[in-house]
XYZ file of C-alpha atoms in Angstrom:
651
model
C -12.671 -80.280 -32.713
C -12.107 -82.737 -35.521
C -10.061 -81.736 -38.470
C -10.972 -81.932 -42.117
C -11.049 -85.615 -43.302
C -8.359 -86.831 -45.605
C -8.915 -86.947 -49.378
C -10.978 -89.956 -50.485
C -12.302 -90.840 -47.048
C -15.964 -90.282 -46.361
C -16.909 -87.920 -43.568
C -18.208 -90.619 -41.304
C -17.582 -91.387 -37.676
C -14.417 -93.251 -37.310
C -12.940 -91.899 -40.591
C -11.696 -88.584 -39.030
C -8.861 -88.022 -36.604
C -7.445 -85.089 -34.599
C -4.450 -83.163 -35.845
C -2.191 -82.423 -32.817
C -0.299 -79.708 -34.718
C -3.359 -77.443 -34.900
C -3.720 -75.102 -31.890
C -5.607 -72.034 -33.269
C -9.202 -72.458 -34.314
C -10.460 -68.809 -34.599
C -11.886 -67.251 -37.716
C -9.905 -64.754 -39.775
C -10.721 -61.024 -39.602
C -12.722 -59.625 -42.492
C -12.745 -55.950 -41.353
C -9.775 -53.655 -41.667
C -8.874 -49.920 -41.330
C -6.784 -47.776 -43.622
C -6.157 -44.053 -43.124
C -8.850 -44.056 -40.482
C -11.528 -45.647 -42.722
C -13.017 -49.170 -42.448
C -12.927 -51.503 -45.465
C -13.770 -55.226 -46.103
C -11.092 -57.790 -46.837
C -11.363 -61.404 -47.911
C -10.141 -64.121 -45.569
C -7.148 -66.131 -46.864
C -7.139 -68.959 -44.296
C -9.890 -70.841 -42.586
C -10.340 -72.225 -39.116
C -7.176 -73.765 -37.856
C -5.043 -71.856 -40.387
C -5.874 -74.123 -43.345
C -5.735 -72.643 -46.816
C -9.033 -71.739 -48.391
C -9.751 -72.951 -51.934
C -12.852 -70.849 -52.532
C -12.734 -68.798 -55.738
C -9.304 -70.197 -56.488
C -8.219 -71.180 -59.987
C -7.264 -74.769 -60.575
C -3.936 -75.786 -62.021
C -5.479 -76.465 -65.382
C -7.041 -73.022 -65.502
C -3.785 -71.430 -64.540
C -1.993 -73.323 -67.304
C -4.633 -72.303 -69.793
C -4.307 -68.664 -68.910
C -0.558 -68.842 -69.147
C -0.543 -70.499 -72.589
C -3.520 -68.639 -74.087
C -2.745 -66.172 -76.865
C -4.893 -62.968 -76.669
C -7.096 -62.313 -79.599
C -8.572 -59.114 -80.913
C -11.928 -58.361 -79.316
C -14.600 -56.007 -80.444
C -17.047 -53.874 -78.537
C -16.753 -51.226 -75.808
C -13.726 -51.406 -73.606
C -14.313 -52.056 -69.992
C -14.037 -48.966 -67.735
C -11.677 -48.968 -64.833
C -13.324 -49.115 -61.440
C -13.735 -45.743 -59.669
C -11.095 -44.698 -57.170
C -11.826 -44.729 -53.452
C -13.612 -41.655 -51.921
C -11.398 -39.292 -49.871
C -13.167 -36.665 -47.630
C -12.278 -32.965 -47.877
C -10.993 -32.669 -44.320
C -8.551 -35.487 -45.142
C -7.510 -34.225 -48.546
C -7.060 -30.574 -47.415
C -5.722 -31.261 -43.959
C -3.239 -28.521 -42.935
C -3.729 -26.765 -46.275
C -4.000 -23.008 -45.645
C -4.225 -20.089 -48.044
C -2.497 -16.889 -46.903
C -3.250 -13.463 -48.344
C -1.378 -10.248 -47.486
C -3.738 -7.322 -46.932
C -4.080 -3.984 -45.130
C -6.797 -1.607 -43.973
C -6.889 2.125 -43.258
C -7.888 3.508 -39.840
C -8.723 7.175 -39.178
C -6.886 9.056 -36.381
C -8.971 12.155 -35.565
C -7.227 13.280 -32.350
C -3.609 13.483 -33.448
C -1.889 16.473 -34.983
C 0.934 14.389 -36.460
C -1.116 11.783 -38.358
C -4.595 11.772 -39.863
C -4.845 8.093 -40.720
C -2.993 4.867 -39.969
C -2.205 1.885 -42.232
C -2.366 -1.466 -40.457
C -1.029 -4.575 -42.221
C -2.726 -7.934 -41.666
C -2.579 -11.529 -42.929
C -5.800 -13.304 -43.993
C -5.712 -17.091 -43.530
C -8.196 -19.366 -45.348
C -8.385 -22.973 -44.077
C -9.417 -25.302 -46.927
C -10.429 -28.196 -44.698
C -13.501 -26.404 -43.213
C -13.713 -23.126 -45.244
C -12.935 -21.028 -42.130
C -10.973 -17.776 -42.064
C -8.929 -15.775 -39.542
C -7.219 -12.381 -39.629
C -3.917 -11.843 -37.820
C -2.014 -8.579 -37.360
C 1.762 -8.764 -36.801
C 2.791 -7.485 -33.372
C 4.935 -4.361 -33.517
C 6.951 -3.621 -30.379
C 6.044 -0.410 -28.505
C 3.276 0.429 -30.957
C 0.721 1.156 -28.221
C -2.002 -0.651 -30.213
C -3.547 -4.000 -29.214
C -2.341 -6.346 -31.952
C -2.241 -10.062 -32.655
C -5.417 -11.996 -33.453
C -7.741 -9.529 -35.171
C -10.544 -11.972 -36.111
C -10.547 -15.456 -34.639
C -10.905 -18.542 -36.885
C -14.508 -18.950 -38.032
C -16.731 -19.048 -41.086
C -17.240 -15.401 -41.937
C -20.630 -14.391 -43.401
C -20.525 -12.914 -46.873
C -23.932 -11.251 -47.010
C -27.249 -11.114 -45.238
C -28.544 -14.180 -47.089
C -26.541 -16.609 -44.974
C -23.730 -17.208 -47.503
C -20.131 -17.517 -46.295
C -16.858 -16.580 -47.933
C -15.276 -19.269 -50.110
C -11.749 -19.478 -51.466
C -13.162 -18.686 -54.883
C -14.145 -15.216 -53.554
C -10.538 -14.276 -52.744
C -8.153 -12.776 -55.237
C -5.336 -10.278 -55.420
C -6.061 -6.608 -55.991
C -9.570 -6.671 -54.506
C -11.366 -5.305 -51.451
C -13.055 -7.616 -49.025
C -15.330 -6.505 -46.185
C -15.207 -8.525 -42.977
C -17.580 -7.418 -40.222
C -17.849 -3.858 -41.487
C -14.099 -3.305 -42.014
C -12.711 -3.231 -45.579
C -9.418 -5.003 -46.274
C -7.336 -4.608 -49.450
C -5.690 -7.866 -50.624
C -2.387 -7.111 -52.325
C -0.633 -10.488 -52.643
C -0.609 -14.162 -51.622
C 2.067 -16.714 -50.790
C 3.370 -19.288 -53.334
C 1.351 -22.118 -51.861
C -1.798 -20.124 -52.353
C -0.989 -19.948 -56.041
C -0.506 -23.753 -56.094
C -2.508 -24.884 -53.046
C -3.100 -28.297 -54.746
C 0.644 -28.905 -54.766
C 0.952 -28.469 -58.509
C 4.208 -27.155 -59.969
C 4.604 -23.418 -60.207
C 4.487 -23.525 -64.005
C 1.107 -25.304 -63.875
C -0.469 -22.792 -61.466
C -2.107 -20.803 -64.242
C -3.438 -24.045 -65.774
C -4.926 -25.068 -62.422
C -6.524 -21.658 -61.863
C -7.992 -21.683 -65.372
C -9.338 -25.193 -64.769
C -11.025 -23.827 -61.659
C -12.272 -20.797 -63.591
C -10.274 -18.257 -61.542
C -7.652 -15.902 -62.883
C -5.296 -14.270 -60.410
C -4.868 -10.503 -60.605
C -1.365 -9.084 -60.700
C 0.127 -8.473 -57.253
C 0.145 -4.990 -55.763
C 2.743 -3.235 -53.613
C 2.127 -3.282 -49.883
C 1.395 0.175 -48.462
C 3.206 1.056 -45.232
C 2.113 3.417 -42.451
C 3.520 6.926 -43.200
C 3.896 7.883 -39.532
C 5.788 4.691 -38.724
C 8.110 5.235 -41.651
C 8.637 8.822 -40.527
C 9.666 7.633 -37.080
C 12.215 5.288 -38.607
C 13.962 8.163 -40.345
C 16.822 9.767 -38.378
C 16.145 13.201 -36.913
C 17.504 16.106 -38.836
C 20.278 17.897 -37.006
C 21.075 21.507 -37.727
C 24.675 22.141 -36.811
C 25.884 25.690 -37.226
C 29.631 26.039 -37.342
C 30.841 28.233 -34.486
C 34.153 29.101 -32.944
C 32.612 29.063 -29.431
C 33.064 25.736 -27.651
C 30.234 25.160 -25.142
C 31.886 22.038 -23.764
C 35.015 24.009 -22.954
C 32.917 26.642 -21.177
C 31.154 23.967 -19.145
C 34.368 22.229 -18.144
C 36.049 25.527 -17.248
C 33.254 27.230 -15.295
C 31.350 24.288 -13.900
C 30.045 24.956 -10.364
C 31.171 28.601 -10.554
C 28.346 31.022 -9.792
C 28.311 34.811 -9.541
C 26.245 36.058 -6.629
C 24.752 39.550 -6.510
C 22.657 41.127 -3.753
C 19.836 43.299 -5.040
C 16.609 44.964 -3.976
C 13.354 45.303 -5.885
C 11.536 48.575 -5.525
C 7.956 47.762 -6.392
C 6.417 51.121 -7.166
C 3.043 49.565 -8.027
C 2.527 48.085 -4.572
C 0.248 49.716 -2.026
C 3.075 50.227 0.465
C 6.501 51.441 -0.616
C 8.556 48.393 0.340
C 11.989 47.165 -0.655
C 12.328 43.425 -0.981
C 15.758 41.785 -0.917
C 16.812 39.232 -3.536
C 19.878 37.219 -4.571
C 20.748 37.033 -8.286
C 22.751 33.961 -9.323
C 24.583 33.945 -12.646
C 25.853 30.487 -13.686
C 29.016 30.786 -15.735
C 28.739 27.225 -17.058
C 25.721 27.926 -19.309
C 24.998 31.707 -18.908
C 21.727 31.137 -17.037
C 20.266 33.440 -14.381
C 18.308 32.608 -11.228
C 16.621 35.018 -8.779
C 15.928 33.982 -5.190
C 14.043 35.944 -2.551
C 15.419 36.534 0.944
C 12.658 35.872 3.445
C 12.666 37.494 6.848
C 10.919 36.368 9.962
C 7.259 37.384 10.122
C 7.388 39.121 6.738
C 3.893 37.860 5.968
C 4.812 36.222 2.656
C 4.611 32.641 1.511
C 7.966 30.840 1.740
C 8.648 30.488 -1.994
C 12.449 30.710 -2.331
C 12.691 31.035 -6.129
C 11.250 34.085 -7.848
C 12.682 33.215 -11.274
C 13.876 29.714 -12.047
C 17.247 29.104 -13.661
C 16.940 30.048 -17.329
C 18.355 32.131 -20.147
C 16.968 35.648 -19.784
C 16.458 37.776 -22.912
C 17.936 41.264 -22.908
C 16.728 42.589 -26.266
C 13.809 41.164 -28.232
C 13.188 41.345 -31.952
C 10.389 43.659 -33.044
C 7.425 41.382 -33.516
C 3.961 41.904 -34.802
C 1.107 42.753 -32.493
C -0.675 39.544 -33.458
C 2.180 37.367 -32.186
C 0.779 35.299 -29.259
C 3.697 35.954 -26.893
C 1.558 35.311 -23.815
C 1.100 31.635 -24.647
C 4.294 30.752 -26.530
C 7.781 30.388 -25.129
C 10.451 32.757 -26.365
C 12.779 31.048 -28.821
C 16.064 32.103 -30.341
C 14.248 33.672 -33.297
C 12.492 36.222 -31.058
C 15.594 37.180 -29.011
C 18.219 39.514 -30.389
C 20.538 39.500 -27.344
C 20.724 37.484 -24.098
C 21.953 38.571 -20.676
C 25.638 37.903 -20.032
C 28.004 38.483 -17.117
C 29.043 41.921 -18.396
C 25.423 43.166 -18.070
C 25.457 42.745 -14.274
C 27.349 45.252 -12.164
C 27.222 46.592 -8.618
C 25.567 49.986 -8.345
C 23.457 49.574 -11.491
C 19.881 48.585 -12.120
C 18.949 45.638 -14.281
C 15.522 44.691 -15.633
C 14.777 40.974 -15.585
C 11.444 39.907 -17.101
C 9.846 43.265 -16.397
C 11.172 43.648 -12.827
C 13.851 46.234 -12.103
C 16.461 45.191 -9.537
C 19.123 47.440 -8.054
C 22.366 45.573 -7.368
C 24.102 46.949 -4.277
C 26.649 44.249 -3.378
C 28.246 40.923 -4.389
C 30.338 38.204 -2.796
C 34.155 37.925 -2.838
C 34.285 35.382 -5.674
C 32.272 37.721 -7.900
C 34.600 40.660 -7.090
C 37.656 38.560 -7.903
C 36.088 37.331 -11.175
C 35.290 40.835 -12.432
C 38.752 42.099 -11.485
C 40.475 39.390 -13.528
C 38.006 39.257 -16.436
C 36.872 42.865 -16.921
C 39.234 44.864 -14.675
C 36.363 46.222 -12.575
C 36.566 46.825 -8.841
C 33.121 46.707 -7.265
C 32.396 48.612 -4.067
C 29.232 47.888 -2.079
C 26.521 50.513 -2.072
C 25.000 51.339 1.294
C 21.223 51.022 1.217
C 19.266 53.032 3.737
C 16.183 51.149 4.691
C 13.766 52.862 6.963
C 12.682 50.730 9.890
C 9.116 49.595 9.620
C 6.620 51.825 11.295
C 5.471 50.399 14.544
C 1.748 50.061 14.517
C 0.329 50.504 18.007
C -1.801 47.650 19.143
C -5.261 48.903 19.949
C -7.015 46.690 22.427
C -10.809 46.845 22.145
C -12.862 47.639 25.228
C -13.813 44.818 27.530
C -17.257 43.449 26.671
C -17.911 41.898 30.068
C -17.920 38.264 28.925
C -15.571 35.979 30.820
C -12.502 37.076 32.696
C -10.495 39.989 31.425
C -7.271 37.959 31.128
C -9.020 35.238 29.119
C -10.687 37.693 26.746
C -7.438 39.616 26.364
C -5.645 36.548 24.969
C -7.788 36.772 21.807
C -6.051 40.072 20.993
C -2.534 38.614 21.240
C -2.761 35.354 19.305
C -4.934 33.551 16.787
C -4.825 30.508 19.049
C -5.406 31.986 22.510
C -3.895 30.232 25.473
C -5.192 30.370 29.047
C -3.376 32.914 31.240
C -0.746 31.580 33.579
C -1.767 31.013 37.184
C 0.284 31.425 40.340
C 0.341 27.802 41.461
C 2.410 28.559 44.605
C -0.082 31.164 45.738
C -2.998 28.828 45.088
C -1.399 26.038 47.147
C -0.443 28.301 50.071
C -3.835 30.055 50.318
C -6.094 27.133 49.512
C -9.394 27.261 51.483
C -8.483 30.675 52.914
C -11.453 33.043 52.640
C -11.973 36.511 54.080
C -15.632 37.248 54.796
C -17.134 40.704 55.156
C -20.630 41.963 55.841
C -21.668 44.614 53.335
C -24.768 46.641 52.623
C -25.996 47.991 49.323
C -25.654 51.727 48.856
C -28.843 52.710 47.077
C -31.399 55.515 47.131
C -34.078 52.890 47.615
C -34.670 52.408 51.378
C -35.583 48.770 50.837
C -32.224 48.026 49.164
C -30.379 49.836 51.945
C -31.742 47.315 54.449
C -30.441 44.343 52.472
C -27.348 42.701 53.935
C -24.786 40.692 51.986
C -21.792 38.485 52.747
C -18.736 39.378 50.626
C -16.169 36.568 50.417
C -12.621 37.234 49.229
C -10.700 34.121 48.120
C -6.981 34.559 48.788
C -5.920 31.750 46.422
C -7.330 33.365 43.238
C -8.079 37.002 44.332
C -11.725 36.471 43.390
C -14.793 37.901 45.084
C -18.238 36.380 45.533
C -21.311 37.973 47.146
C -24.036 36.035 48.891
C -27.340 37.405 50.218
C -28.835 35.474 53.148
C -32.531 34.840 52.549
C -34.906 36.756 54.843
C -38.415 35.446 55.268
C -41.290 37.653 54.180
C -38.906 40.260 52.781
C -40.049 39.887 49.173
C -36.464 39.412 47.990
C -35.096 36.073 46.865
C -31.802 35.465 48.610
C -28.914 33.302 47.482
C -25.931 33.857 45.218
C -25.725 37.477 44.174
C -22.348 37.361 42.387
C -20.320 34.312 41.382
C -16.583 34.003 41.871
C -14.862 36.578 39.712
C -12.209 39.231 39.794
C -13.624 42.694 40.427
C -11.673 45.561 38.848
C -11.149 48.729 40.843
C -12.489 52.074 39.630
C -10.114 53.577 37.061
C -8.832 50.187 35.894
C -8.060 49.902 32.156
C -7.766 46.990 29.781
C -4.055 47.669 29.253
C -3.307 47.921 32.983
C -6.044 46.193 34.956
C -6.086 46.535 38.753
C -8.296 44.436 40.998
C -9.448 44.670 44.583
C -6.981 43.289 47.127
C -7.377 42.440 50.828
C -5.723 45.782 51.719
C -8.580 47.645 50.000
C -11.282 45.981 52.078
C -11.503 48.006 55.307
C -14.408 48.696 57.651
C -16.484 51.505 56.169
C -14.870 51.287 52.720
C -16.993 51.339 49.563
C -16.544 48.525 47.048
C -17.813 49.179 43.523
C -18.841 45.896 41.927
C -19.893 46.218 38.259
C -21.900 49.405 38.823
C -23.189 48.531 42.302
C -21.724 50.150 45.432
C -21.353 48.119 48.602
C -20.280 49.473 52.014
C -18.325 47.166 54.331
C -19.986 47.187 57.769
C -18.495 44.158 59.490
C -15.909 41.419 59.022
C -15.188 37.952 60.239
C -12.809 37.563 63.181
C -10.600 35.480 60.862
C -9.976 38.662 58.847
C -8.382 40.337 61.879
C -6.332 37.252 62.686
C -5.085 36.990 59.086
C -4.262 40.735 58.978
C -2.283 40.514 62.223
C -0.356 37.463 60.988
C 0.438 39.151 57.611
C 1.225 42.794 58.421
C 3.200 43.182 55.163
C 0.021 42.675 53.105
C -2.258 45.050 54.987
C -1.428 48.748 55.482
C -1.213 50.080 58.996
C -4.413 52.104 58.572
C -6.381 49.013 57.442
C -5.034 46.931 60.306
C -5.827 49.652 62.833
C -9.385 50.036 61.529
C -9.970 46.316 61.981
C -8.578 46.413 65.513
C -10.767 49.394 66.436
C -13.810 47.594 65.014
C -13.166 44.374 66.953
C -12.102 46.129 70.212
C -15.635 46.292 71.778
C -16.281 42.700 70.765
C -13.062 41.495 72.323
C -13.698 43.519 75.485
C -17.168 41.996 75.817
C -15.742 38.530 75.306
C -13.121 39.095 77.972
C -15.781 40.450 80.314
C -17.905 37.381 79.695
C -15.036 35.090 80.437
C -14.216 36.989 83.618
C -17.856 36.922 84.687
C -18.030 33.198 84.055
C -14.950 32.644 86.135
C -16.329 34.983 88.865
C -19.621 33.063 89.104
C -17.665 29.791 89.383
C -18.715 28.448 86.017
C -16.335 25.871 84.828
C -15.090 26.095 81.287
C -14.943 22.341 81.100
C -18.667 22.163 81.827
C -19.340 24.378 78.798
C -17.219 22.137 76.584
C -19.066 19.032 77.782
C -22.394 20.751 77.100
C -21.252 21.650 73.558
C -20.332 17.998 72.928
C -23.791 16.855 74.100
C -25.484 19.309 71.725
C -23.368 18.098 68.789
C -24.205 14.438 69.604
C -27.930 15.167 69.484
C -27.495 17.014 66.192
C -25.679 14.029 64.653
C -28.444 11.704 65.858
C -31.023 13.850 64.004
C -28.741 14.193 60.916
C -28.713 17.938 61.234
C -26.117 19.659 59.064
C -25.057 23.196 59.784
C -24.934 25.327 56.640
C -23.804 28.598 58.203
C -27.202 30.258 58.004
C -27.557 30.342 61.849
C -24.261 32.185 62.183
C -25.203 34.639 59.434
C -28.576 35.283 61.077
C -26.893 36.158 64.430
C -24.388 38.394 62.649
C -27.168 40.226 60.854
C -29.130 40.676 64.085
C -26.049 42.069 65.843
C -26.229 45.592 64.412
C -23.420 47.106 66.443
C -21.163 44.041 66.213
C -20.747 43.710 69.967
C -21.236 39.951 69.988
C -24.278 40.092 72.316
C -28.000 39.886 71.577
C -31.074 40.548 73.637
C -32.575 37.489 75.207
C -35.919 37.981 73.413
C -34.220 38.313 69.996
C -31.987 35.331 70.772
C -34.926 33.078 71.678
C -36.852 34.213 68.576
C -33.945 33.192 66.313
C -33.642 29.804 68.033
C -37.375 29.199 67.556
C -37.098 30.251 63.906
C -34.433 27.673 63.057
C -36.213 24.878 65.006
C -33.041 23.307 66.374
C -33.358 19.492 66.910
C -32.237 19.484 70.578
C -34.142 19.233 73.841
C -35.419 22.417 75.551
C -33.617 21.576 78.782
C -30.276 21.380 76.980
C -30.967 24.689 75.163
C -31.914 26.462 78.386
C -28.800 25.159 80.113
C -26.647 26.338 77.189
C -28.318 29.755 77.233
C -27.706 30.065 80.978
C -24.006 29.437 80.461
C -23.853 32.070 77.660
C -25.901 34.657 79.621
C -24.116 37.967 80.236
C -25.958 40.054 82.745
C -29.707 39.814 82.811
C -30.766 40.440 79.199
C -27.587 39.966 77.078
C -26.473 36.635 75.635
C -23.077 35.946 73.996
C -23.947 34.066 70.824
C -20.379 33.103 69.861
C -20.185 30.218 72.346
C -23.737 29.242 71.452
C -22.942 29.104 67.747
C -19.793 27.052 68.395
C -22.009 24.225 69.629
C -23.751 24.053 66.211
C -20.718 24.444 63.969
């Protein structure tokens, strides 16, 4: 860029030259900022930093102005130009008016205060005409304090107007959101918020048209001021030193043993108690002595440790003594150690106790202090009457031992069982054939199997079904213990194996059964346990089985006489059992019971016709040739057949 041409040279090509000292060719700034506001400024240099001569006075003009004498002029004087505009949020930045105020709050649920005075500070921010209300935080006041109303423009009325600083003054009420505040004073800056001197505050307020009211005294909360006052202490001069008594008799207690005869109770009982008298503070405590199974709740303390009144002041009938504690004004005399003595009665809170004894420390204390020698009084207490336990009659439900446990305990336990007996006699059963003793001829023909279980001493009765008899066979009586006639609930007796003899009558819950036959295992068990069975029972069983044993021996002798080999019979029995297993035939004992029922005399032999009829009835799954061969081996004589060996093949 070419520089400005020299003076006197025309601005023509060739008449200008470059100035090597010029390096900056930008234009000067004409926009500036002051206090955050933009304003225009005139440039002082041109491009390249050269001085501008625009609007500049020449040297002649400057000399003229310097040498010119002012003359008197006429006309209106020229007004000074207006000052620059300053916004309100700049002029009143961080300018705040503070007013001290309070409001009254009702307290309807307290008996100590009816209202509460709460002091607040009202802040008015001049920069945006906003207000806030702050309440000073008082420690342990129990009231949420701090910011009461956050900073905002608070509405003045329903017309949309807001509070202005002209609406605030001392000694006036102001309502903010329904709550009325009383303004009592303001800070010094509020009086001169435009930073005028304190002496010119009244002038400023009058120029603004506002006159400040005189300040008022701040009202404090009466309940808070009452709490700040020290408590009144009533000290009555006395020669008695309680501290000395405490230090002397600390942990020293007088113990008396007493009884309470409660005459108002339904039963004349005497309850034992222990009366403790504490020498440290003259208090009395009553504890109850609980005995085992006395039927009372285990509350150890009848009367807690307290001062017990001995004589009360005569009071009016309208005095609510049932709801108010007894104070010193209502008591004329309190119980002391001299009021308690062995052998005397003492009334404590309406209960009369008879003191009959004390411990050794109490005796020693009364001997040294009062010169009294206590002797224990013997109390005759009648032993409680034994109430006999009446056991109700057995109702027939369940076993007698199980039902009887409900009479002995609230939580009945199952009766104990003889485990050794159950293990030794497991699966040992004595079977008997019985008939029903009844006036009905049809019932007399019914036959039953009575089973006695040696492990539990229980009896069950089973009736074999008979076709076309009109009676449904099966279980007649489940396993249960059968009491003997004359048995009582207190001393129950049950049937035992010694009671079951041939021809004996067994009474089972109102039904009478006559024993007509027994299993051969019964005789074997009786002979192996002679201590269990009486001699008469054992002899009756032997006499009953004598014909049967004689017939069996005769059969064996006859088989040996005819040359029949016993081994052949065993092989034939094994063949019959193989065929039964091939046809999945299971023996359920009904074939044996049918032969026993058919054998009326118990000889062990049946007629051939009856024997064949029973075999046809059961429809045995074996070949006829094998049955005939088995019958021929069991044949005794011409018409008698021994069914014991025959049944052994099907068992």
